[in-house]
PDB file of C-alpha atoms in Angstrom:
ATOM      1  CA  UNK A   1     211.138 231.038  77.983  1.00 43.00           C
ATOM      2  CA  UNK A   2     211.085 227.242  78.353  1.00 45.00           C
ATOM      3  CA  UNK A   3     208.021 226.960  76.116  1.00 46.00           C
ATOM      4  CA  UNK A   4     209.785 228.390  73.060  1.00 44.00           C
ATOM      5  CA  UNK A   5     211.877 225.243  72.300  1.00 48.00           C
ATOM      6  CA  UNK A   6     208.817 222.990  72.730  1.00 44.00           C
ATOM      7  CA  UNK A   7     206.708 225.171  70.420  1.00 45.00           C
ATOM      8  CA  UNK A   8     209.546 225.223  67.849  1.00 44.00           C
ATOM      9  CA  UNK A   9     209.855 221.399  67.912  1.00 42.00           C
ATOM     10  CA  UNK A  10     206.089 220.990  67.618  1.00 45.00           C
ATOM     11  CA  UNK A  11     206.049 223.305  64.584  1.00 46.00           C
ATOM     12  CA  UNK A  12     208.830 221.270  62.952  1.00 44.00           C
ATOM     13  CA  UNK A  13     206.957 218.014  63.569  1.00 49.00           C
ATOM     14  CA  UNK A  14     203.754 219.403  62.038  1.00 48.00           C
ATOM     15  CA  UNK A  15     205.685 220.710  58.992  1.00 49.00           C
ATOM     16  CA  UNK A  16     207.410 217.362  58.512  1.00 50.00           C
ATOM     17  CA  UNK A  17     204.159 215.408  58.789  1.00 52.00           C
ATOM     18  CA  UNK A  18     202.347 217.607  56.281  1.00 49.00           C
ATOM     19  CA  UNK A  19     204.868 216.844  53.507  1.00 50.00           C
ATOM     20  CA  UNK A  20     203.993 213.979  51.143  1.00 56.00           C
ATOM     21  CA  UNK A  21     207.515 212.557  51.291  1.00 54.00           C
ATOM     22  CA  UNK A  22     208.799 210.616  54.299  1.00 56.00           C
ATOM     23  CA  UNK A  23     211.058 212.501  56.673  1.00 50.00           C
ATOM     24  CA  UNK A  24     214.647 212.553  55.435  1.00 54.00           C
ATOM     25  CA  UNK A  25     213.770 211.551  51.865  1.00 54.00           C
ATOM     26  CA  UNK A  26     214.838 213.787  49.018  1.00 62.00           C
ATOM     27  CA  UNK A  27     214.999 213.331  45.293  1.00 70.00           C
ATOM     28  CA  UNK A  28     217.340 210.363  44.909  1.00 74.00           C
ATOM     29  CA  UNK A  29     218.994 209.557  41.597  1.00 75.00           C
ATOM     30  CA  UNK A  30     218.224 205.818  41.441  1.00 71.00           C
ATOM     31  CA  UNK A  31     220.521 205.389  38.427  1.00 76.00           C
ATOM     32  CA  UNK A  32     223.578 206.400  40.468  1.00 77.00           C
ATOM     33  CA  UNK A  33     222.585 205.522  44.047  1.00 82.00           C
ATOM     34  CA  UNK A  34     222.842 201.860  45.046  1.00 85.00           C
ATOM     35  CA  UNK A  35     219.990 200.229  46.926  1.00 87.00           C
ATOM     36  CA  UNK A  36     222.563 198.002  48.635  1.00 90.00           C
ATOM     37  CA  UNK A  37     226.294 198.219  49.309  1.00 92.00           C
ATOM     38  CA  UNK A  38     228.116 195.225  50.730  1.00 92.00           C
ATOM     39  CA  UNK A  39     231.801 194.953  51.593  1.00 96.00           C
ATOM     40  CA  UNK A  40     233.959 191.807  51.807  1.00 96.00           C
ATOM     41  CA  UNK A  41     231.386 189.657  50.031  1.00 93.00           C
ATOM     42  CA  UNK A  42     231.439 185.888  49.887  1.00 95.00           C
ATOM     43  CA  UNK A  43     228.107 184.485  48.804  1.00 91.00           C
ATOM     44  CA  UNK A  44     226.746 181.302  47.254  1.00 92.00           C
ATOM     45  CA  UNK A  45     224.156 181.306  44.467  1.00 87.00           C
ATOM     46  CA  UNK A  46     221.930 178.295  43.904  1.00 87.00           C
ATOM     47  CA  UNK A  47     219.669 177.156  41.100  1.00 82.00           C
ATOM     48  CA  UNK A  48     216.809 174.742  41.875  1.00 82.00           C
ATOM     49  CA  UNK A  49     218.284 174.069  45.310  1.00 83.00           C
ATOM     50  CA  UNK A  50     221.745 173.209  43.982  1.00 84.00           C
ATOM     51  CA  UNK A  51     224.698 175.499  44.736  1.00 88.00           C
ATOM     52  CA  UNK A  52     226.097 176.657  41.389  1.00 87.00           C
ATOM     53  CA  UNK A  53     228.340 179.665  42.097  1.00 88.00           C
ATOM     54  CA  UNK A  54     230.449 181.332  44.751  1.00 93.00           C
ATOM     55  CA  UNK A  55     231.095 185.059  44.392  1.00 93.00           C
ATOM     56  CA  UNK A  56     233.909 186.726  46.318  1.00 96.00           C
ATOM     57  CA  UNK A  57     234.476 190.476  46.014  1.00 97.00           C
ATOM     58  CA  UNK A  58     235.677 193.391  48.157  1.00 97.00           C
ATOM     59  CA  UNK A  59     232.670 195.573  47.175  1.00 97.00           C
ATOM     60  CA  UNK A  60     229.232 194.786  45.723  1.00 95.00           C
ATOM     61  CA  UNK A  61     226.792 197.511  44.657  1.00 95.00           C
ATOM     62  CA  UNK A  62     223.182 196.610  43.813  1.00 95.00           C
ATOM     63  CA  UNK A  63     221.114 199.048  41.733  1.00 93.00           C
ATOM     64  CA  UNK A  64     217.662 197.405  41.842  1.00 92.00           C
ATOM     65  CA  UNK A  65     215.693 200.633  41.335  1.00 87.00           C
ATOM     66  CA  UNK A  66     217.480 201.788  38.164  1.00 87.00           C
ATOM     67  CA  UNK A  67     215.853 201.492  34.725  1.00 90.00           C
ATOM     68  CA  UNK A  68     218.095 198.480  34.067  1.00 93.00           C
ATOM     69  CA  UNK A  69     218.837 196.731  37.389  1.00 94.00           C
ATOM     70  CA  UNK A  70     222.534 195.900  37.723  1.00 95.00           C
ATOM     71  CA  UNK A  71     225.041 194.528  40.198  1.00 95.00           C
ATOM     72  CA  UNK A  72     228.475 196.188  40.098  1.00 96.00           C
ATOM     73  CA  UNK A  73     231.735 194.772  41.408  1.00 97.00           C
ATOM     74  CA  UNK A  74     234.120 197.719  40.847  1.00 96.00           C
ATOM     75  CA  UNK A  75     237.150 196.449  42.789  1.00 96.00           C
ATOM     76  CA  UNK A  76     237.519 192.886  41.441  1.00 96.00           C
ATOM     77  CA  UNK A  77     235.522 189.690  41.298  1.00 96.00           C
ATOM     78  CA  UNK A  78     236.251 186.014  41.840  1.00 96.00           C
ATOM     79  CA  UNK A  79     233.517 183.734  40.532  1.00 92.00           C
ATOM     80  CA  UNK A  80     233.660 179.964  40.937  1.00 92.00           C
ATOM     81  CA  UNK A  81     231.225 177.726  39.075  1.00 88.00           C
ATOM     82  CA  UNK A  82     230.379 174.383  40.701  1.00 88.00           C
ATOM     83  CA  UNK A  83     229.364 171.097  39.094  1.00 83.00           C
ATOM     84  CA  UNK A  84     226.735 168.704  40.433  1.00 79.00           C
ATOM     85  CA  UNK A  85     229.161 167.271  43.012  1.00 81.00           C
ATOM     86  CA  UNK A  86     230.392 170.698  44.201  1.00 83.00           C
ATOM     87  CA  UNK A  87     233.568 170.335  42.128  1.00 85.00           C
ATOM     88  CA  UNK A  88     234.874 173.620  40.699  1.00 87.00           C
ATOM     89  CA  UNK A  89     234.202 173.576  36.938  1.00 83.00           C
ATOM     90  CA  UNK A  90     235.529 177.048  36.196  1.00 86.00           C
ATOM     91  CA  UNK A  91     237.221 179.952  37.938  1.00 92.00           C
ATOM     92  CA  UNK A  92     236.768 183.522  36.741  1.00 94.00           C
ATOM     93  CA  UNK A  93     238.793 186.517  37.930  1.00 97.00           C
ATOM     94  CA  UNK A  94     238.341 190.085  36.705  1.00 97.00           C
ATOM     95  CA  UNK A  95     239.375 193.593  37.744  1.00 97.00           C
ATOM     96  CA  UNK A  96     235.697 194.628  37.680  1.00 97.00           C
ATOM     97  CA  UNK A  97     232.346 193.165  36.675  1.00 97.00           C
ATOM     98  CA  UNK A  98     228.767 194.190  35.985  1.00 97.00           C
ATOM     99  CA  UNK A  99     225.776 191.848  36.037  1.00 96.00           C
ATOM    100  CA  UNK A 100     222.726 193.021  34.068  1.00 97.00           C
ATOM    101  CA  UNK A 101     220.029 191.325  36.116  1.00 95.00           C
ATOM    102  CA  UNK A 102     217.055 191.343  33.705  1.00 95.00           C
ATOM    103  CA  UNK A 103     219.160 190.233  30.724  1.00 96.00           C
ATOM    104  CA  UNK A 104     221.127 187.694  32.834  1.00 95.00           C
ATOM    105  CA  UNK A 105     224.303 189.023  31.235  1.00 96.00           C
ATOM    106  CA  UNK A 106     227.724 189.390  32.878  1.00 95.00           C
ATOM    107  CA  UNK A 107     230.317 191.870  31.577  1.00 97.00           C
ATOM    108  CA  UNK A 108     233.830 191.271  32.935  1.00 97.00           C
ATOM    109  CA  UNK A 109     236.436 193.995  32.433  1.00 97.00           C
ATOM    110  CA  UNK A 110     240.205 194.336  32.832  1.00 96.00           C
ATOM    111  CA  UNK A 111     242.606 191.387  33.277  1.00 96.00           C
ATOM    112  CA  UNK A 112     239.932 188.719  32.848  1.00 96.00           C
ATOM    113  CA  UNK A 113     241.454 185.329  33.725  1.00 96.00           C
ATOM    114  CA  UNK A 114     239.416 182.139  33.376  1.00 94.00           C
ATOM    115  CA  UNK A 115     240.336 178.492  33.838  1.00 92.00           C
ATOM    116  CA  UNK A 116     238.152 175.505  32.927  1.00 86.00           C
ATOM    117  CA  UNK A 117     238.045 171.822  33.890  1.00 83.00           C
ATOM    118  CA  UNK A 118     240.424 170.898  31.035  1.00 85.00           C
ATOM    119  CA  UNK A 119     243.118 173.090  32.585  1.00 87.00           C
ATOM    120  CA  UNK A 120     242.918 175.668  29.814  1.00 91.00           C
ATOM    121  CA  UNK A 121     243.470 179.337  30.671  1.00 94.00           C
ATOM    122  CA  UNK A 122     241.669 182.178  28.923  1.00 95.00           C
ATOM    123  CA  UNK A 123     243.058 185.714  29.199  1.00 96.00           C
ATOM    124  CA  UNK A 124     241.343 188.812  27.773  1.00 96.00           C
ATOM    125  CA  UNK A 125     240.447 192.422  28.636  1.00 96.00           C
ATOM    126  CA  UNK A 126     236.682 192.110  28.289  1.00 97.00           C
ATOM    127  CA  UNK A 127     234.350 189.137  28.282  1.00 96.00           C
ATOM    128  CA  UNK A 128     230.577 188.662  28.214  1.00 97.00           C
ATOM    129  CA  UNK A 129     228.689 185.696  29.641  1.00 94.00           C
ATOM    130  CA  UNK A 130     225.073 185.407  28.488  1.00 96.00           C
ATOM    131  CA  UNK A 131     223.347 183.039  30.895  1.00 92.00           C
ATOM    132  CA  UNK A 132     220.103 182.957  28.875  1.00 94.00           C
ATOM    133  CA  UNK A 133     221.890 181.927  25.666  1.00 95.00           C
ATOM    134  CA  UNK A 134     224.425 179.746  27.577  1.00 93.00           C
ATOM    135  CA  UNK A 135     227.321 181.368  25.750  1.00 95.00           C
ATOM    136  CA  UNK A 136     230.533 183.248  26.494  1.00 94.00           C
ATOM    137  CA  UNK A 137     231.976 185.731  23.998  1.00 96.00           C
ATOM    138  CA  UNK A 138     234.395 188.592  23.491  1.00 95.00           C
ATOM    139  CA  UNK A 139     235.387 191.004  20.723  1.00 94.00           C
ATOM    140  CA  UNK A 140     238.701 191.730  22.464  1.00 95.00           C
ATOM    141  CA  UNK A 141     242.097 190.094  22.040  1.00 95.00           C
ATOM    142  CA  UNK A 142     242.026 186.577  23.520  1.00 94.00           C
ATOM    143  CA  UNK A 143     244.961 184.443  24.689  1.00 94.00           C
ATOM    144  CA  UNK A 144     244.238 180.756  25.364  1.00 92.00           C
ATOM    145  CA  UNK A 145     246.826 178.482  26.969  1.00 91.00           C
ATOM    146  CA  UNK A 146     246.284 174.770  26.427  1.00 88.00           C
ATOM    147  CA  UNK A 147     248.543 171.930  27.555  1.00 86.00           C
ATOM    148  CA  UNK A 148     249.838 171.426  23.999  1.00 85.00           C
ATOM    149  CA  UNK A 149     249.633 174.892  22.417  1.00 85.00           C
ATOM    150  CA  UNK A 150     248.843 178.564  22.829  1.00 88.00           C
ATOM    151  CA  UNK A 151     246.149 180.195  20.709  1.00 89.00           C
ATOM    152  CA  UNK A 152     245.485 183.884  20.190  1.00 92.00           C
ATOM    153  CA  UNK A 153     242.933 185.852  18.258  1.00 93.00           C
ATOM    154  CA  UNK A 154     240.706 188.899  18.179  1.00 94.00           C
ATOM    155  CA  UNK A 155     237.386 187.770  19.570  1.00 93.00           C
ATOM    156  CA  UNK A 156     235.852 184.392  20.323  1.00 93.00           C
ATOM    157  CA  UNK A 157     232.579 182.619  21.076  1.00 95.00           C
ATOM    158  CA  UNK A 158     232.205 179.613  23.382  1.00 93.00           C
ATOM    159  CA  UNK A 159     229.777 177.446  25.301  1.00 90.00           C
ATOM    160  CA  UNK A 160     229.449 178.176  29.053  1.00 85.00           C
ATOM    161  CA  UNK A 161     231.908 175.437  30.015  1.00 82.00           C
ATOM    162  CA  UNK A 162     234.576 176.902  27.669  1.00 86.00           C
ATOM    163  CA  UNK A 163     235.089 173.470  26.125  1.00 86.00           C
ATOM    164  CA  UNK A 164     233.887 174.257  22.561  1.00 90.00           C
ATOM    165  CA  UNK A 165     234.969 177.600  21.174  1.00 90.00           C
ATOM    166  CA  UNK A 166     235.640 179.478  17.968  1.00 92.00           C
ATOM    167  CA  UNK A 167     238.399 182.092  17.758  1.00 92.00           C
ATOM    168  CA  UNK A 168     238.325 184.889  15.179  1.00 92.00           C
ATOM    169  CA  UNK A 169     241.533 186.071  13.475  1.00 88.00           C
ATOM    170  CA  UNK A 170     243.328 183.137  15.070  1.00 86.00           C
ATOM    171  CA  UNK A 171     247.063 182.640  15.395  1.00 81.00           C
ATOM    172  CA  UNK A 172     248.868 180.002  17.380  1.00 72.00           C
ATOM    173  CA  UNK A 173     252.109 179.000  18.983  1.00 72.00           C
ATOM    174  CA  UNK A 174     252.832 175.314  18.616  1.00 67.00           C
ATOM    175  CA  UNK A 175     255.805 173.305  19.938  1.00 68.00           C
ATOM    176  CA  UNK A 176     258.385 172.416  17.273  1.00 58.00           C
ATOM    177  CA  UNK A 177     257.767 168.715  17.964  1.00 62.00           C
ATOM    178  CA  UNK A 178     254.313 169.115  16.466  1.00 59.00           C
ATOM    179  CA  UNK A 179     255.896 169.685  13.043  1.00 55.00           C
ATOM    180  CA  UNK A 180     258.322 166.728  13.012  1.00 57.00           C
ATOM    181  CA  UNK A 181     257.256 163.243  12.206  1.00 55.00           C
ATOM    182  CA  UNK A 182     258.864 159.906  11.455  1.00 55.00           C
ATOM    183  CA  UNK A 183     256.085 158.804   9.127  1.00 50.00           C
ATOM    184  CA  UNK A 184     256.027 159.578   5.433  1.00 49.00           C
ATOM    185  CA  UNK A 185     253.905 162.549   4.477  1.00 48.00           C
ATOM    186  CA  UNK A 186     250.538 161.594   3.096  1.00 44.00           C
ATOM    187  CA  UNK A 187     248.676 163.585   0.547  1.00 41.00           C
ATOM    188  CA  UNK A 188     246.543 165.096   3.272  1.00 39.00           C
ATOM    189  CA  UNK A 189     249.594 166.237   5.301  1.00 41.00           C
ATOM    190  CA  UNK A 190     251.223 168.125   2.445  1.00 36.00           C
ATOM    191  CA  UNK A 191     250.628 171.776   1.804  1.00 35.00           C
ATOM    192  CA  UNK A 192     249.783 172.664  -1.784  1.00 31.00           C
TER     193      UNK A 192
END
């Protein structure tokens, strides 16, 4: 009677060893199963030995085995970009983010809020940052707050530092003082 459990376990071990797949492995959908899940993330990313970014997020999924490797931050993302002296050059907040690893492309979604070194604030619903092309762009509505005016439009393109940008379908809100002057109007100032 005592030999029956031992024989049963030995038969299971032989059956498991004869299978080509490792024990416990089944068909895994690599497109929808992360290779890594990390909670309460705060990590630094360096380039050529210099710290360039800090990422803070409640959840980070890595899909390295999928056809297009991606990192997903489904519950929010805070990204800080550092200058050469570890000064914060830009701050990026988003409700969620996806990083397409091979293309070096970030897609930020929902309440995207960015500030740059000039103190300008950029607000949009979706933004892309192409690290290979060193450009930031969006086809969504964009709201930019500057110290002297507010600009809005539908889509924009910018350099990575968000210091030189072009806004499509632009409109603006300017202080009334910008339209008053004590000097006589020159030919260039008049509207024809």
